[in-house]
Amino acid sequence: MKQLKVLYGITGIALGLLVAFLVFGNTAANDTANSDATNKSNAEKVYVAPGELDDYYMMASGGHSGQLFVYGLPSMRLIRQVPVFSPDPATGYGFEEESKEMLGGYKWGDFHHPAISETEGDYDGRALFATDVGNNRAAYVDLETFETTDIKEIPNVSGPHCAAFVTPNSEYFFAPTRFSVPIGGEYADLDEYSDTYKGVMTALKPDFKNNQIDVAFQVMLPPWSYDLSDAGKNKSDGWGFLSTYNTEEATTTLEINASQNDRDYIVMFNWEEMAKEVEKGNYTEVNGVKMFDPEENSGSIYLVPAPKSPHGVDVTPDGDYFVANGKLSPTTSVFSVEKAKEAIKNEDFQGEAQGLPVLNYDSVIDKEIEVGLGPLHTQFDDKGNAYTGLFIDSQVVKWNLDSGKVIDKTEISYSSGHLAAVGGDTTNPGGEWLVSLNKISKDQYLSVGPSHPESMDLIDISGEKMELVANTPSQPEPHYAQIIDADKIETTEVAEKDTDRENAVWSTDDAHIEREGDELHVYGVALRSRFVFDAESDRPDVVEAKEGDTVYFHITNIDQDEDITHGFGINGYNENFEIQPGYTKTLKVEVDESGTFPIYCTNFCSALHQEMTGYLLVEPK
């Protein structure tokens, strides 16, 4: 009997374990397996093995950091921070003389929208253009070196937010303004706003030979706020499109007063015609700039009614349509370029605003897509689909350009501000990746205190359904980005030895110091692993100055190996800069106190990096 009870007990336990296994064990295992498979699949999509390179560059604006952030896709690795509108102590941008002069004393910039140069409507990888909303500047970034080579202040404007957009062959990049001010920047009472204040769009001309930009002409616009823009392409080549809000012309409490009209406008303008008119002399010169007034030269600007406070306006890859996103409307509006041209030809106007003709909405609209709440910006793929980010719904919606049918929606974290697809602004978009640059993302990462990192979501758009596969923190503050095939960018990694370069010294034997009154010019070299300031001195790595001198350090990095960057820091003098292989940089130092100041290489350069030092000795008066 006792043996029978034991047998029953063992049998009962075995059955219990079997049931538990069947009910719980197998399901849990399947869940784990499925979860592992999903994670592995997503991980594989974005994994770039050590030694291998990403397929794409993503050039992302750094907002009020004033910097350009360069990411690799699909890994989403931050590759480089390129200083543009603000100083960078790591590289010495804004410390050494050339970049300090280029920055013009500004401590910060507000870089919103990068634009890569184009040829036949496609990114060509030569340059990137940027505008500074905070201090009214434009910049040229050379993509051969990923260096800012020119910055220009733009007169007569206030806040070039609605930029930069590039014409199909980089004839111009345009920079319309967010804020309206009196032309010339003079004082004017806000009661005179509608008559005296103006928006201004600047046409900047790239000089690819010298890596520079210049203001070609400006266009006077009504006193509204201009938000985003795009250039026409193919059938719409020669035209440009701007979104605008505050057509109410409110001067205070804009969150209420600038949201009264059910429709604002897309400004449709013929930039080729404007350029010809300016060439004929149809302009007024304002602060040294040719100012074109479309009210006095009709036929180049038309207004298209668009849903409440539109943010993005994006031209489809074939150039047949422009898509407006009314941020206070649940719809995205698709307008036909052909219908718009026909309405212009037939003078099919429903009225005018600020002296400009308003096209009949019903004559120009092609379709309205009910996408969801808070549509801001639209990108495209190579299969005839569009992708619109929804700020309020925190989603990206995929819809078909021909049918207008919504195909899919995916959640993002959170509040999509801008979207960037591979080639998304060109005639030749890709179809693999879409990045949502999010605005309010407060719980995605380990806490680093009150200042929360923003985020970017990487979405696989290669299939019928979108799939969110990765998420990465972004530096403040993500606005817009453009994604270009890595093969289109050809970099130079070591500067050629230029024996004619001003202030350069290419041999340790030629390093020397010259005194010109109270100026001391040090023509030195940096090489692995020492500085040579004066070849004939018993201590060639020492500079002796007198209190009150101005010392110019002209330092050439004569190493020609691509991985030998040298730094130059003066202990206690708040100065530092980098010198890349083959470069010559100049640092100006006012030595206004006597003392002993060590000099050292701040960028690790070799096993004897610690030994790469010298002294600045300042003798008292």
Coordinates of C-alpha atoms in Angstrom, one line a residue:
M1 CA 0.0 0.0 0.0
K2 CA 2.8 2.4 0.9
Q3 CA 4.5 1.6 -2.4
L4 CA 1.2 2.3 -4.3
K5 CA 0.9 5.7 -2.6
V6 CA 4.5 6.6 -3.6
L7 CA 3.7 5.5 -7.2
Y8 CA 0.6 7.7 -7.2
G9 CA 2.5 10.6 -5.8
I10 CA 5.3 10.3 -8.5
T11 CA 2.7 10.0 -11.2
G12 CA 0.8 13.0 -10.0
I13 CA 4.0 15.2 -9.8
A14 CA 4.9 14.0 -13.3
L15 CA 1.5 14.9 -14.7
G16 CA 1.6 18.2 -13.0
L17 CA 5.0 19.0 -14.5
L18 CA 3.8 17.9 -18.0
V19 CA 0.7 20.1 -17.8
A20 CA 2.7 23.0 -16.5
F21 CA 5.2 22.5 -19.4
L22 CA 2.4 22.3 -22.0
V23 CA 0.5 25.3 -20.6
F24 CA 3.3 27.6 -19.6
G25 CA 6.6 26.3 -20.6
N26 CA 6.1 26.0 -24.4
T27 CA 4.4 29.4 -24.7
A28 CA 7.1 31.2 -22.8
A29 CA 9.7 29.6 -24.9
N30 CA 7.9 30.6 -28.0
D31 CA 7.6 34.2 -26.8
T32 CA 11.2 34.3 -26.0
A33 CA 12.2 32.8 -29.3
N34 CA 9.9 35.2 -31.2
S35 CA 11.2 38.1 -29.2
D36 CA 14.8 37.1 -29.8
A37 CA 14.1 36.7 -33.5
T38 CA 12.5 40.1 -33.8
N39 CA 15.3 41.8 -31.9
K40 CA 17.9 40.0 -33.8
S41 CA 16.2 40.9 -37.1
N42 CA 16.1 44.6 -36.2
A43 CA 19.6 44.5 -34.8
E44 CA 20.9 42.9 -38.0
K45 CA 19.3 45.6 -40.0
V46 CA 21.3 48.4 -38.3
Y47 CA 24.4 46.5 -37.3
V48 CA 27.6 47.7 -39.1
A49 CA 30.5 45.5 -38.1
P50 CA 33.8 47.0 -37.0
G51 CA 35.8 47.9 -40.0
E52 CA 32.8 48.3 -42.2
L53 CA 31.1 51.5 -43.2
D54 CA 27.6 52.8 -43.3
D55 CA 25.7 53.1 -46.5
Y56 CA 24.5 56.7 -46.0
Y57 CA 25.4 60.0 -44.4
M58 CA 22.7 61.9 -42.6
M59 CA 23.4 65.6 -42.2
A60 CA 21.4 66.9 -39.3
S61 CA 21.1 70.4 -38.1
G62 CA 22.0 71.1 -34.5
G63 CA 19.5 73.9 -33.9
H64 CA 20.7 76.3 -31.2
S65 CA 24.0 74.5 -30.8
G66 CA 24.9 76.1 -34.2
Q67 CA 26.6 72.8 -35.2
L68 CA 26.1 70.2 -37.9
F69 CA 25.8 66.6 -36.7
V70 CA 26.9 63.9 -39.2
Y71 CA 25.4 60.4 -38.6
G72 CA 26.0 57.2 -40.4
L73 CA 23.0 55.1 -41.5
P74 CA 21.7 52.6 -40.8
S75 CA 23.9 52.4 -37.7
M76 CA 22.8 55.8 -36.5
R77 CA 26.3 56.3 -35.1
L78 CA 27.3 60.0 -34.6
I79 CA 30.4 60.3 -36.8
R80 CA 31.3 63.9 -36.5
Q81 CA 30.2 67.2 -35.0
V82 CA 31.0 70.0 -37.5
P83 CA 31.2 73.5 -36.1
V84 CA 29.3 76.0 -38.3
F85 CA 27.8 79.0 -36.5
S86 CA 29.3 78.7 -33.0
P87 CA 32.8 78.2 -31.6
D88 CA 34.0 74.7 -30.8
P89 CA 36.8 74.3 -28.2
A90 CA 37.5 70.7 -29.2
T91 CA 38.8 71.7 -32.6
G92 CA 39.6 75.3 -31.9
Y93 CA 37.0 76.5 -34.4
G94 CA 36.5 80.1 -33.5
F95 CA 39.8 80.2 -31.5
E96 CA 42.3 80.3 -34.3
E97 CA 42.3 83.4 -36.5
E98 CA 40.7 82.2 -39.7
S99 CA 37.6 80.8 -38.2
K100 CA 37.4 83.5 -35.5
E101 CA 37.2 86.1 -38.2
M102 CA 34.6 84.0 -40.1
L103 CA 32.4 83.8 -37.0
G104 CA 32.6 87.6 -36.6
G105 CA 32.4 87.6 -32.8
Y106 CA 29.1 85.6 -32.6
K107 CA 28.9 83.2 -29.7
W108 CA 26.1 81.1 -31.0
G109 CA 23.9 80.3 -34.0
D110 CA 20.5 78.7 -34.6
F111 CA 21.1 76.3 -37.4
H112 CA 17.7 74.8 -38.6
H113 CA 17.7 73.4 -42.1
P114 CA 20.7 71.9 -43.9
A115 CA 20.6 71.7 -47.7
I116 CA 23.0 69.6 -49.8
S117 CA 24.0 71.0 -53.2
E118 CA 22.2 69.5 -56.2
T119 CA 22.8 68.6 -59.8
E120 CA 19.7 67.8 -62.0
G121 CA 17.6 67.8 -58.8
D122 CA 19.7 65.1 -57.0
Y123 CA 22.2 65.6 -54.2
D124 CA 25.7 65.9 -55.7
G125 CA 27.8 65.8 -52.5
R126 CA 29.8 68.9 -53.2
A127 CA 28.6 71.3 -50.4
L128 CA 26.0 71.8 -47.7
F129 CA 24.3 75.1 -47.1
A130 CA 23.1 76.4 -43.8
T131 CA 21.3 79.4 -42.4
D132 CA 21.4 80.9 -38.9
V133 CA 17.9 81.9 -37.7
G134 CA 19.4 83.6 -34.6
N135 CA 21.9 85.9 -36.2
N136 CA 20.9 86.2 -39.9
R137 CA 23.9 84.4 -41.4
A138 CA 24.4 81.8 -44.2
A139 CA 27.2 79.2 -44.3
Y140 CA 29.0 77.1 -46.9
V141 CA 30.2 73.7 -45.7
D142 CA 32.7 72.0 -48.0
L143 CA 31.8 68.3 -48.1
E144 CA 35.3 67.4 -49.3
T145 CA 36.7 68.3 -45.9
F146 CA 33.5 68.7 -43.8
E147 CA 34.7 72.1 -42.9
T148 CA 32.9 75.4 -42.8
T149 CA 34.6 77.6 -45.4
D150 CA 32.5 80.7 -45.6
I151 CA 29.9 82.5 -43.5
K152 CA 28.1 85.6 -44.7
E153 CA 25.9 88.0 -42.8
I154 CA 22.6 88.7 -44.7
P155 CA 21.4 92.3 -44.6
N156 CA 17.7 93.4 -44.5
V157 CA 16.4 90.1 -42.9
S158 CA 15.4 88.8 -39.6
G159 CA 15.5 85.0 -38.9
P160 CA 16.1 83.0 -42.2
H161 CA 14.1 80.0 -40.8
C162 CA 12.4 79.1 -44.1
A163 CA 15.7 77.8 -45.5
A164 CA 17.8 76.7 -47.0
F165 CA 16.4 75.1 -50.2
V166 CA 18.4 74.6 -53.3
T167 CA 17.4 74.9 -56.9
P168 CA 17.9 71.8 -59.1
N169 CA 21.4 72.7 -60.3
S170 CA 22.4 74.8 -57.3
E171 CA 22.0 78.0 -59.2
Y172 CA 20.8 79.5 -55.9
F173 CA 19.9 78.5 -52.4
F174 CA 17.0 80.6 -51.0
A175 CA 16.6 81.8 -47.5
P176 CA 13.2 83.4 -46.7
T177 CA 12.6 84.8 -43.2
R178 CA 10.5 83.8 -40.2
F179 CA 10.2 87.4 -38.8
S180 CA 9.0 90.4 -40.6
V181 CA 10.8 93.7 -39.9
P182 CA 11.0 97.1 -41.5
I183 CA 13.2 97.0 -44.6
G184 CA 16.6 98.2 -43.6
G185 CA 16.0 97.4 -40.0
E186 CA 14.8 100.9 -39.0
Y187 CA 12.5 101.5 -36.0
A188 CA 8.8 101.4 -36.8
D189 CA 5.8 101.2 -34.5
L190 CA 4.0 97.9 -34.5
D191 CA 0.7 99.8 -35.4
E192 CA 2.4 100.3 -38.8
Y193 CA 3.0 96.5 -39.1
S194 CA 0.9 95.8 -42.2
D195 CA 2.3 98.7 -44.2
T196 CA 5.9 99.0 -43.0
Y197 CA 7.0 95.6 -42.0
K198 CA 8.1 93.1 -44.6
G199 CA 9.3 89.5 -45.0
V200 CA 12.4 89.1 -47.2
M201 CA 13.7 86.1 -49.2
T202 CA 17.4 86.1 -50.0
A203 CA 18.8 84.4 -53.1
L204 CA 22.4 83.2 -52.3
K205 CA 24.8 82.2 -55.0
P206 CA 27.2 79.4 -54.3
D207 CA 30.8 79.7 -55.7
F208 CA 31.9 76.1 -55.8
K209 CA 35.4 76.9 -57.1
N210 CA 36.3 79.0 -54.0
N211 CA 33.9 77.3 -51.6
Q212 CA 32.0 80.6 -50.9
I213 CA 28.6 82.1 -51.0
D214 CA 27.3 85.6 -51.9
V215 CA 24.0 87.4 -51.7
A216 CA 22.8 87.7 -55.3
F217 CA 19.5 89.5 -54.7
Q218 CA 16.5 89.7 -52.3
V219 CA 12.8 89.6 -52.8
M220 CA 10.4 91.7 -50.7
L221 CA 7.4 89.7 -49.3
P222 CA 4.3 90.5 -47.3
P223 CA 4.6 90.9 -43.5
W224 CA 3.9 87.2 -42.8
S225 CA 6.0 84.4 -41.2
Y226 CA 7.7 82.1 -43.7
D227 CA 8.2 78.6 -42.3
L228 CA 9.5 75.9 -44.8
S229 CA 10.2 75.7 -48.5
D230 CA 11.1 73.5 -51.4
A231 CA 12.3 74.0 -55.0
G232 CA 10.4 72.8 -58.0
K233 CA 11.9 70.0 -60.1
N234 CA 11.3 68.6 -63.6
K235 CA 7.9 70.0 -64.6
S236 CA 8.0 72.6 -61.8
D237 CA 11.7 73.5 -62.4
G238 CA 12.1 77.3 -62.2
W239 CA 9.5 77.6 -59.4
G240 CA 9.8 77.6 -55.6
F241 CA 7.3 77.1 -52.9
L242 CA 7.1 78.6 -49.4
S243 CA 4.7 77.9 -46.5
T244 CA 3.5 80.9 -44.6
Y245 CA 1.5 81.6 -41.4
N246 CA 0.4 84.7 -39.6
T247 CA -1.3 86.0 -42.7
E248 CA -3.6 87.6 -40.0
E249 CA -0.6 90.0 -39.6
A250 CA -0.9 89.7 -35.8
T251 CA 1.7 91.5 -33.7
T252 CA 1.2 90.0 -30.3
T253 CA 0.0 86.7 -28.7
L254 CA 0.6 84.8 -31.9
E255 CA -0.5 81.4 -30.6
I256 CA -4.0 82.8 -30.7
N257 CA -4.0 85.7 -33.0
A258 CA -2.0 84.0 -35.8
S259 CA -4.4 81.0 -35.8
Q260 CA -7.6 82.8 -36.8
N261 CA -7.7 82.2 -40.5
D262 CA -8.9 78.8 -41.7
R263 CA -6.4 79.1 -44.5
D264 CA -3.0 80.7 -44.9
Y265 CA -0.9 80.5 -48.1
I266 CA 1.7 78.6 -50.0
V267 CA 3.7 81.2 -51.8
M268 CA 4.4 80.0 -55.4
F269 CA 7.1 82.0 -57.0
N270 CA 9.0 81.9 -60.3
W271 CA 12.7 82.4 -59.3
E272 CA 14.0 82.2 -62.8
E273 CA 11.7 85.1 -63.8
M274 CA 12.8 87.1 -60.8
A275 CA 16.5 86.5 -61.6
K276 CA 15.9 87.8 -65.2
E277 CA 14.1 90.9 -63.9
V278 CA 17.0 91.7 -61.5
E279 CA 19.4 91.2 -64.4
K280 CA 17.4 93.8 -66.4
G281 CA 17.8 96.2 -63.5
N282 CA 14.3 96.0 -62.0
Y283 CA 15.3 96.3 -58.4
T284 CA 16.0 98.9 -55.7
E285 CA 19.3 98.8 -53.8
V286 CA 18.9 98.5 -50.0
N287 CA 22.0 98.3 -47.9
G288 CA 24.0 97.3 -50.8
V289 CA 21.7 94.5 -51.9
K290 CA 19.4 94.3 -55.0
M291 CA 15.9 94.2 -53.7
F292 CA 13.2 92.9 -56.0
D293 CA 9.6 94.0 -55.3
P294 CA 7.0 91.6 -56.9
E295 CA 4.2 94.2 -56.3
E296 CA 6.0 96.5 -58.8
N297 CA 6.9 93.6 -61.1
S298 CA 3.8 91.4 -61.4
G299 CA 3.7 87.9 -62.8
S300 CA 6.3 86.2 -60.6
I301 CA 4.5 85.4 -57.3
Y302 CA 1.1 83.8 -56.6
L303 CA -0.6 82.7 -53.5
V304 CA -2.2 79.3 -53.1
P305 CA -4.7 78.9 -50.1
A306 CA -3.5 76.2 -47.8
P307 CA -5.0 74.7 -44.6
K308 CA -4.4 76.5 -41.3
S309 CA -0.8 77.4 -40.4
P310 CA 1.0 75.2 -42.9
H311 CA 4.5 74.0 -41.8
G312 CA 6.1 71.9 -44.5
V313 CA 5.7 72.3 -48.2
D314 CA 7.3 69.5 -50.2
V315 CA 7.6 69.0 -54.0
T316 CA 7.1 65.4 -55.2
P317 CA 10.1 63.7 -56.9
D318 CA 8.5 64.1 -60.4
G319 CA 7.8 67.8 -59.7
D320 CA 4.1 67.4 -60.6
Y321 CA 2.7 68.3 -57.2
F322 CA 3.5 70.2 -54.0
V323 CA 2.2 68.9 -50.7
A324 CA 1.3 71.3 -47.9
N325 CA 0.8 70.2 -44.3
G326 CA -1.5 72.5 -42.2
K327 CA -0.3 71.9 -38.7
L328 CA -3.6 72.9 -37.2
S329 CA -5.5 70.7 -39.8
P330 CA -6.0 66.9 -39.8
T331 CA -5.3 66.9 -43.6
T332 CA -2.4 67.1 -45.9
S333 CA -3.2 68.9 -49.2
V334 CA -1.8 67.9 -52.6
F335 CA -1.7 70.7 -55.1
S336 CA -1.2 70.2 -58.9
V337 CA 1.6 72.3 -60.5
E338 CA -0.1 71.9 -63.9
K339 CA -3.4 73.1 -62.5
A340 CA -1.7 76.0 -60.8
K341 CA 0.0 77.1 -64.1
E342 CA -3.3 76.8 -65.9
A343 CA -5.0 79.0 -63.2
I344 CA -2.2 81.6 -63.6
K345 CA -2.6 81.5 -67.4
N346 CA -6.4 82.0 -67.1
E347 CA -6.1 84.6 -64.3
D348 CA -8.3 82.3 -62.2
F349 CA -8.0 84.2 -59.0
Q350 CA -10.2 84.3 -56.0
G351 CA -8.9 87.6 -54.7
E352 CA -5.6 89.1 -53.7
A353 CA -3.6 89.7 -50.5
Q354 CA -1.0 92.4 -49.9
G355 CA -1.2 93.1 -53.7
L356 CA -0.5 89.5 -54.7
P357 CA -3.0 87.4 -56.7
V358 CA -4.6 84.4 -54.8
L359 CA -5.2 81.4 -57.0
N360 CA -8.7 79.8 -56.8
Y361 CA -8.3 76.9 -54.3
D362 CA -10.7 74.6 -56.1
S363 CA -8.8 75.1 -59.4
V364 CA -5.5 74.1 -57.9
I365 CA -6.2 71.4 -55.3
D366 CA -5.7 67.8 -56.5
K367 CA -6.6 65.9 -53.3
E368 CA -6.8 66.2 -49.5
I369 CA -5.5 63.3 -47.4
E370 CA -6.9 62.7 -43.9
V371 CA -3.6 61.7 -42.3
G372 CA -4.2 62.6 -38.6
L373 CA -3.5 65.3 -36.1
G374 CA -0.6 67.7 -36.5
P375 CA 0.9 67.0 -40.0
L376 CA 4.2 68.8 -40.3
H377 CA 6.4 67.5 -43.0
T378 CA 6.3 65.0 -45.9
Q379 CA 9.0 62.9 -47.6
F380 CA 8.9 60.4 -50.5
D381 CA 10.2 57.0 -51.5
D382 CA 11.0 55.4 -54.9
K383 CA 7.7 53.6 -55.1
G384 CA 5.3 56.5 -55.4
N385 CA 4.6 56.8 -51.7
A386 CA 4.7 59.7 -49.3
Y387 CA 5.4 59.8 -45.5
T388 CA 4.0 62.5 -43.3
G389 CA 5.0 63.1 -39.7
L390 CA 2.2 63.8 -37.2
F391 CA 3.3 65.9 -34.3
I392 CA 0.2 65.5 -32.1
D393 CA -0.5 61.9 -32.9
S394 CA 3.2 61.0 -32.6
Q395 CA 3.0 58.9 -35.7
V396 CA 4.3 58.6 -39.2
V397 CA 1.7 57.9 -41.8
K398 CA 2.4 56.3 -45.2
W399 CA 0.1 57.2 -48.1
N400 CA 0.1 56.7 -51.8
L401 CA 0.6 59.7 -54.1
D402 CA -1.7 58.5 -56.9
S403 CA -4.6 57.1 -54.9
G404 CA -4.3 59.2 -51.8
K405 CA -5.0 56.1 -49.8
V406 CA -3.5 55.8 -46.4
I407 CA -1.4 52.5 -46.3
D408 CA 0.1 52.4 -42.9
K409 CA 0.8 54.2 -39.6
T410 CA 3.6 53.6 -37.1
E411 CA 4.1 55.0 -33.6
I412 CA 7.2 57.1 -32.9
S413 CA 8.5 58.4 -29.6
Y414 CA 7.4 61.2 -29.6
S415 CA 6.0 64.2 -31.6
S416 CA 7.7 64.0 -35.0
G417 CA 9.1 67.4 -35.9
H418 CA 10.7 66.6 -39.2
L419 CA 11.2 63.6 -41.4
A420 CA 14.2 62.7 -43.5
A421 CA 14.3 59.9 -46.1
V422 CA 17.2 58.8 -48.3
G423 CA 17.2 61.4 -51.1
G424 CA 13.9 62.5 -49.8
D425 CA 14.1 66.1 -51.3
T426 CA 15.4 65.0 -54.7
T427 CA 14.2 63.6 -58.0
N428 CA 15.7 60.3 -57.0
P429 CA 14.6 59.2 -53.6
G430 CA 15.6 55.9 -52.0
G431 CA 13.3 53.4 -50.5
E432 CA 15.1 51.9 -47.5
W433 CA 15.1 54.3 -44.6
L434 CA 13.2 57.1 -43.0
V435 CA 14.3 59.0 -39.9
S436 CA 11.8 60.8 -37.6
L437 CA 13.5 63.7 -35.8
N438 CA 11.4 64.0 -32.7
K439 CA 10.7 66.9 -30.5
I440 CA 9.3 65.9 -27.1
S441 CA 11.0 62.7 -26.0
K442 CA 11.4 62.6 -22.3
D443 CA 11.7 59.0 -21.2
Q444 CA 13.7 57.2 -23.9
Y445 CA 17.1 57.0 -22.2
L446 CA 18.9 56.8 -18.8
S447 CA 18.2 60.0 -16.9
V448 CA 20.9 62.7 -17.1
G449 CA 19.0 65.2 -15.1
P450 CA 16.5 67.9 -16.0
S451 CA 17.9 68.4 -19.5
H452 CA 16.4 65.4 -21.4
P453 CA 18.0 64.1 -24.6
E454 CA 15.8 64.4 -27.7
S455 CA 15.5 61.3 -30.0
M456 CA 15.5 60.1 -33.5
D457 CA 13.6 57.0 -34.8
L458 CA 14.9 54.9 -37.7
I459 CA 12.1 53.4 -39.7
D460 CA 12.5 50.7 -42.3
I461 CA 10.3 51.7 -45.3
S462 CA 11.4 49.0 -47.7
G463 CA 8.2 46.9 -47.2
E464 CA 4.5 47.5 -47.5
K465 CA 4.4 48.0 -43.7
M466 CA 6.8 50.4 -42.0
E467 CA 8.9 49.0 -39.2
L468 CA 10.5 51.1 -36.4
V469 CA 13.9 49.4 -35.9
A470 CA 16.1 51.7 -33.9
N471 CA 16.1 54.8 -31.8
T472 CA 19.0 57.0 -30.8
P473 CA 19.5 60.2 -28.8
S474 CA 20.2 63.4 -30.6
Q475 CA 22.1 66.5 -29.6
P476 CA 20.1 69.7 -29.1
E477 CA 18.2 70.4 -31.1
P478 CA 17.1 68.2 -34.0
H479 CA 15.3 70.1 -36.7
Y480 CA 15.8 69.0 -40.3
A481 CA 18.2 66.5 -41.9
Q482 CA 19.1 65.2 -45.3
I483 CA 20.4 61.7 -46.2
I484 CA 22.8 61.1 -49.0
D485 CA 24.4 58.0 -50.4
A486 CA 27.9 57.6 -49.0
D487 CA 29.3 57.0 -52.5
K488 CA 28.4 60.6 -53.6
I489 CA 30.8 62.1 -51.1
E490 CA 34.5 62.1 -51.9
T491 CA 36.6 63.4 -49.0
T492 CA 40.2 64.7 -48.8
E493 CA 41.8 63.5 -45.6
V494 CA 45.3 65.1 -45.7
A495 CA 46.0 68.6 -47.0
E496 CA 48.5 68.7 -49.8
K497 CA 51.8 70.3 -49.1
D498 CA 51.5 73.8 -50.4
T499 CA 54.9 75.6 -50.4
D500 CA 53.2 78.9 -51.4
R501 CA 50.8 79.0 -48.5
E502 CA 51.1 82.1 -46.4
N503 CA 52.8 81.6 -43.0
A504 CA 53.5 77.9 -43.7
V505 CA 56.8 76.3 -42.7
W506 CA 57.5 72.8 -44.1
S507 CA 60.8 71.9 -42.5
T508 CA 62.0 71.9 -38.9
D509 CA 65.1 73.7 -40.1
D510 CA 63.0 76.7 -41.3
A511 CA 61.1 77.2 -38.1
H512 CA 61.9 80.7 -36.8
I513 CA 60.6 83.7 -34.8
E514 CA 60.4 87.2 -36.1
R515 CA 59.9 90.4 -34.0
E516 CA 58.1 93.4 -35.5
G517 CA 57.9 96.0 -32.8
D518 CA 55.7 94.6 -30.1
E519 CA 54.5 91.8 -32.3
L520 CA 56.1 88.4 -32.2
H521 CA 55.5 86.0 -35.1
V522 CA 56.3 82.4 -34.5
Y523 CA 56.6 80.4 -37.7
G524 CA 56.6 76.9 -36.2
V525 CA 55.9 73.3 -37.0
A526 CA 54.2 70.5 -35.2
L527 CA 55.3 66.9 -35.9
R528 CA 55.2 63.6 -34.1
S529 CA 56.1 64.3 -31.3
R530 CA 57.4 67.8 -30.7
F531 CA 56.9 71.5 -31.5
V532 CA 59.7 73.4 -33.2
F533 CA 59.3 77.2 -32.9
D534 CA 62.9 78.3 -33.5
A535 CA 65.3 75.8 -35.2
E536 CA 68.4 77.8 -34.2
S537 CA 67.6 78.1 -30.5
D538 CA 69.1 75.9 -27.9
R539 CA 65.5 75.2 -26.8
P540 CA 63.6 75.1 -30.1
D541 CA 60.3 74.5 -28.4
V542 CA 60.4 77.7 -26.2
V543 CA 59.0 81.1 -27.1
E544 CA 60.2 84.1 -25.2
A545 CA 58.0 87.2 -25.2
K546 CA 57.7 90.4 -23.3
E547 CA 54.7 91.5 -21.3
G548 CA 52.5 93.6 -23.6
D549 CA 53.5 91.7 -26.8
T550 CA 51.1 90.3 -29.3
V551 CA 52.2 86.8 -30.2
Y552 CA 51.1 85.2 -33.4
F553 CA 51.6 81.4 -33.5
H554 CA 51.7 80.3 -37.1
I555 CA 51.9 76.5 -36.8
T556 CA 52.1 74.0 -39.7
N557 CA 51.4 70.3 -39.0
I558 CA 54.1 68.8 -41.3
D559 CA 53.0 65.2 -40.6
Q560 CA 51.4 63.7 -43.7
D561 CA 49.8 60.7 -42.0
E562 CA 46.1 61.0 -41.9
D563 CA 45.7 60.0 -38.3
I564 CA 48.2 62.5 -36.9
T565 CA 46.2 65.5 -35.7
H566 CA 48.1 67.8 -33.3
G567 CA 46.5 70.1 -30.8
F568 CA 48.0 73.4 -29.5
G569 CA 47.0 74.5 -26.0
I570 CA 48.6 77.2 -23.8
N571 CA 48.1 76.4 -20.1
G572 CA 46.4 79.2 -18.3
Y573 CA 45.7 81.2 -21.4
N574 CA 42.2 79.9 -22.3
E575 CA 43.4 79.0 -25.9
N576 CA 43.4 75.8 -27.8
F577 CA 43.1 74.7 -31.4
E578 CA 43.7 71.6 -33.6
I579 CA 46.0 71.4 -36.7
Q580 CA 45.1 68.7 -39.1
P581 CA 47.9 67.0 -41.2
G582 CA 49.2 69.5 -43.8
Y583 CA 47.3 72.5 -42.4
T584 CA 48.7 75.8 -41.2
K585 CA 46.7 77.6 -38.5
T586 CA 47.4 80.9 -36.7
L587 CA 46.6 81.8 -33.1
K588 CA 46.8 85.4 -31.8
V589 CA 47.6 85.8 -28.1
E590 CA 47.8 89.1 -26.3
V591 CA 50.4 88.4 -23.5
D592 CA 49.2 90.9 -21.0
E593 CA 50.8 89.2 -17.9
S594 CA 54.2 88.0 -17.2
G595 CA 54.8 84.4 -16.2
T596 CA 55.6 80.9 -17.4
F597 CA 53.0 79.1 -19.5
P598 CA 53.4 75.5 -20.6
I599 CA 52.4 74.7 -24.2
Y600 CA 51.2 71.2 -25.0
C601 CA 49.7 69.1 -27.7
T602 CA 46.0 68.6 -26.7
N603 CA 45.1 65.9 -29.3
F604 CA 46.7 62.5 -28.6
C605 CA 49.2 62.0 -31.4
S606 CA 51.6 59.2 -30.5
A607 CA 53.2 57.1 -27.7
L608 CA 55.3 60.2 -26.8
H609 CA 52.3 62.6 -26.9
Q610 CA 52.9 63.5 -23.3
E611 CA 56.4 64.7 -24.2
M612 CA 55.1 67.0 -27.0
T613 CA 55.4 70.2 -24.9
G614 CA 57.1 73.6 -24.8
Y615 CA 56.9 76.9 -23.0
L616 CA 55.7 80.4 -23.5
L617 CA 57.9 82.6 -21.2
V618 CA 56.6 86.1 -20.8
E619 CA 59.2 88.5 -19.3
P620 CA 57.9 91.3 -17.1
K621 CA 58.1 94.9 -18.4

